[in-house]
Amino acid sequence: MTTKPRILQVGSLSGSPSANQRLANDYDVFELWKHGDRKAALTDHGKGITAVVTSATMGADADLINALPDLKAICSWGVGYETIDIQAARARGVLVSNTPDVLTDCVADLAWGLMIAGARRMSLGDRFVRAGRWGQVHGNIPLGTRVSGKKLGVIGLGRIGQAIARRGDGFDMEVRYHNRRARSDVPYGYEASLIDLATWADFLVVATVGGPETRHLVNQQVIEALGPKGIIVNIARGPVIDEQALTTALENGKLGCAALDVFEYEPKVPEALIDSDNTVLLPHIGSATYETRLAMEDLMLENLASYFQSGKLVTPVE
Ligand code: 8YV
């Protein structure tokens, strides 16, 4: 009989089709989330754990990393890793993997869903039908905004940003982007100033990484530059947008619409956004399709297996 490698799972991966079960089949899983006193649990059970499984939301902070003396690898289910203390991991020689690429298309699809839903007032229309108010639509639901042929600004032209931009072709849209640096491998115009991009764009889609460097990148000035007819979409991370500034701009008619899959203080959503007719609100479901969540699960498990077989990860965070 071979003994299963011992791993620590930070939280339940219930948003994945079969990750919890597959982990339990192949590993001796220490289920951290089932222990009320996390610190005591780590002290009592941390020894001998060489790998941690986590997610973009649950992360792995320095306290967790440093409480595991034998830790060698962290395998995360998700592409964003701003919640994992990469510096603390590096200092300890701990490898980290994420799940890039496999979720790109579904997140880009959702960004487009939000753009169209915002422009065409789909959430509001849905609410009218459900409330039996079909007869009151005219005069109560303001006319929407055409999507095709408009100007699309993308903040962050990484994998997901590019997939969003490519879809613009099908809608005859001109695309420009703002990034830390201009890219030489894309056919889109670069705006070094985010304010200039927002002034130019009809739709502004946030697709940049999260973390301290991008916190409140989209501030009051950017929001007001997008203007009363502008539509902002966020499928990246809530804190990239100053949510207070966003709410105030919507209340004062200085922004047309916000279509959001992510929020600054998830799962809290400001009442003003909930009450507004000019918002579309989703509960962070960018990657939540069966196909993509399974692919994320496969890649996370592949990384874990690869670590135990060869000491290397398949998709390491560089
Ligand atoms: C995840 C995500 O669904 O991959 C990411 O970075 O934000 C989403 O795909 C979610 O964060 C899982 O925790």
XYZ file of C-alpha atoms and ligand atoms in Angstrom, residues 55-57 77-80 103 237 284 287 293 296, ligand 1:
26
model
C -7.715 29.622 -4.953
C -7.485 33.182 -6.218
C -10.052 34.212 -3.617
C -7.094 27.276 -8.683
C -7.447 30.583 -10.511
C -5.326 32.943 -12.558
C -5.050 35.948 -10.218
C -10.190 30.705 -18.340
C -10.592 42.845 -9.597
C -17.733 37.121 -9.648
C -14.693 31.742 -15.031
C -13.911 25.383 -14.097
C -8.902 25.057 -14.031
C -12.072 32.476 -9.793
C -10.663 34.415 -10.611
O -13.327 32.025 -10.090
O -9.060 33.036 -11.602
C -9.288 34.076 -11.004
O -8.371 34.857 -10.723
O -10.926 35.465 -10.147
C -11.773 33.467 -10.847
O -11.496 32.683 -11.960
C -12.152 32.815 -8.383
O -11.353 33.851 -8.011
C -11.830 31.580 -7.582
O -11.486 31.873 -6.310
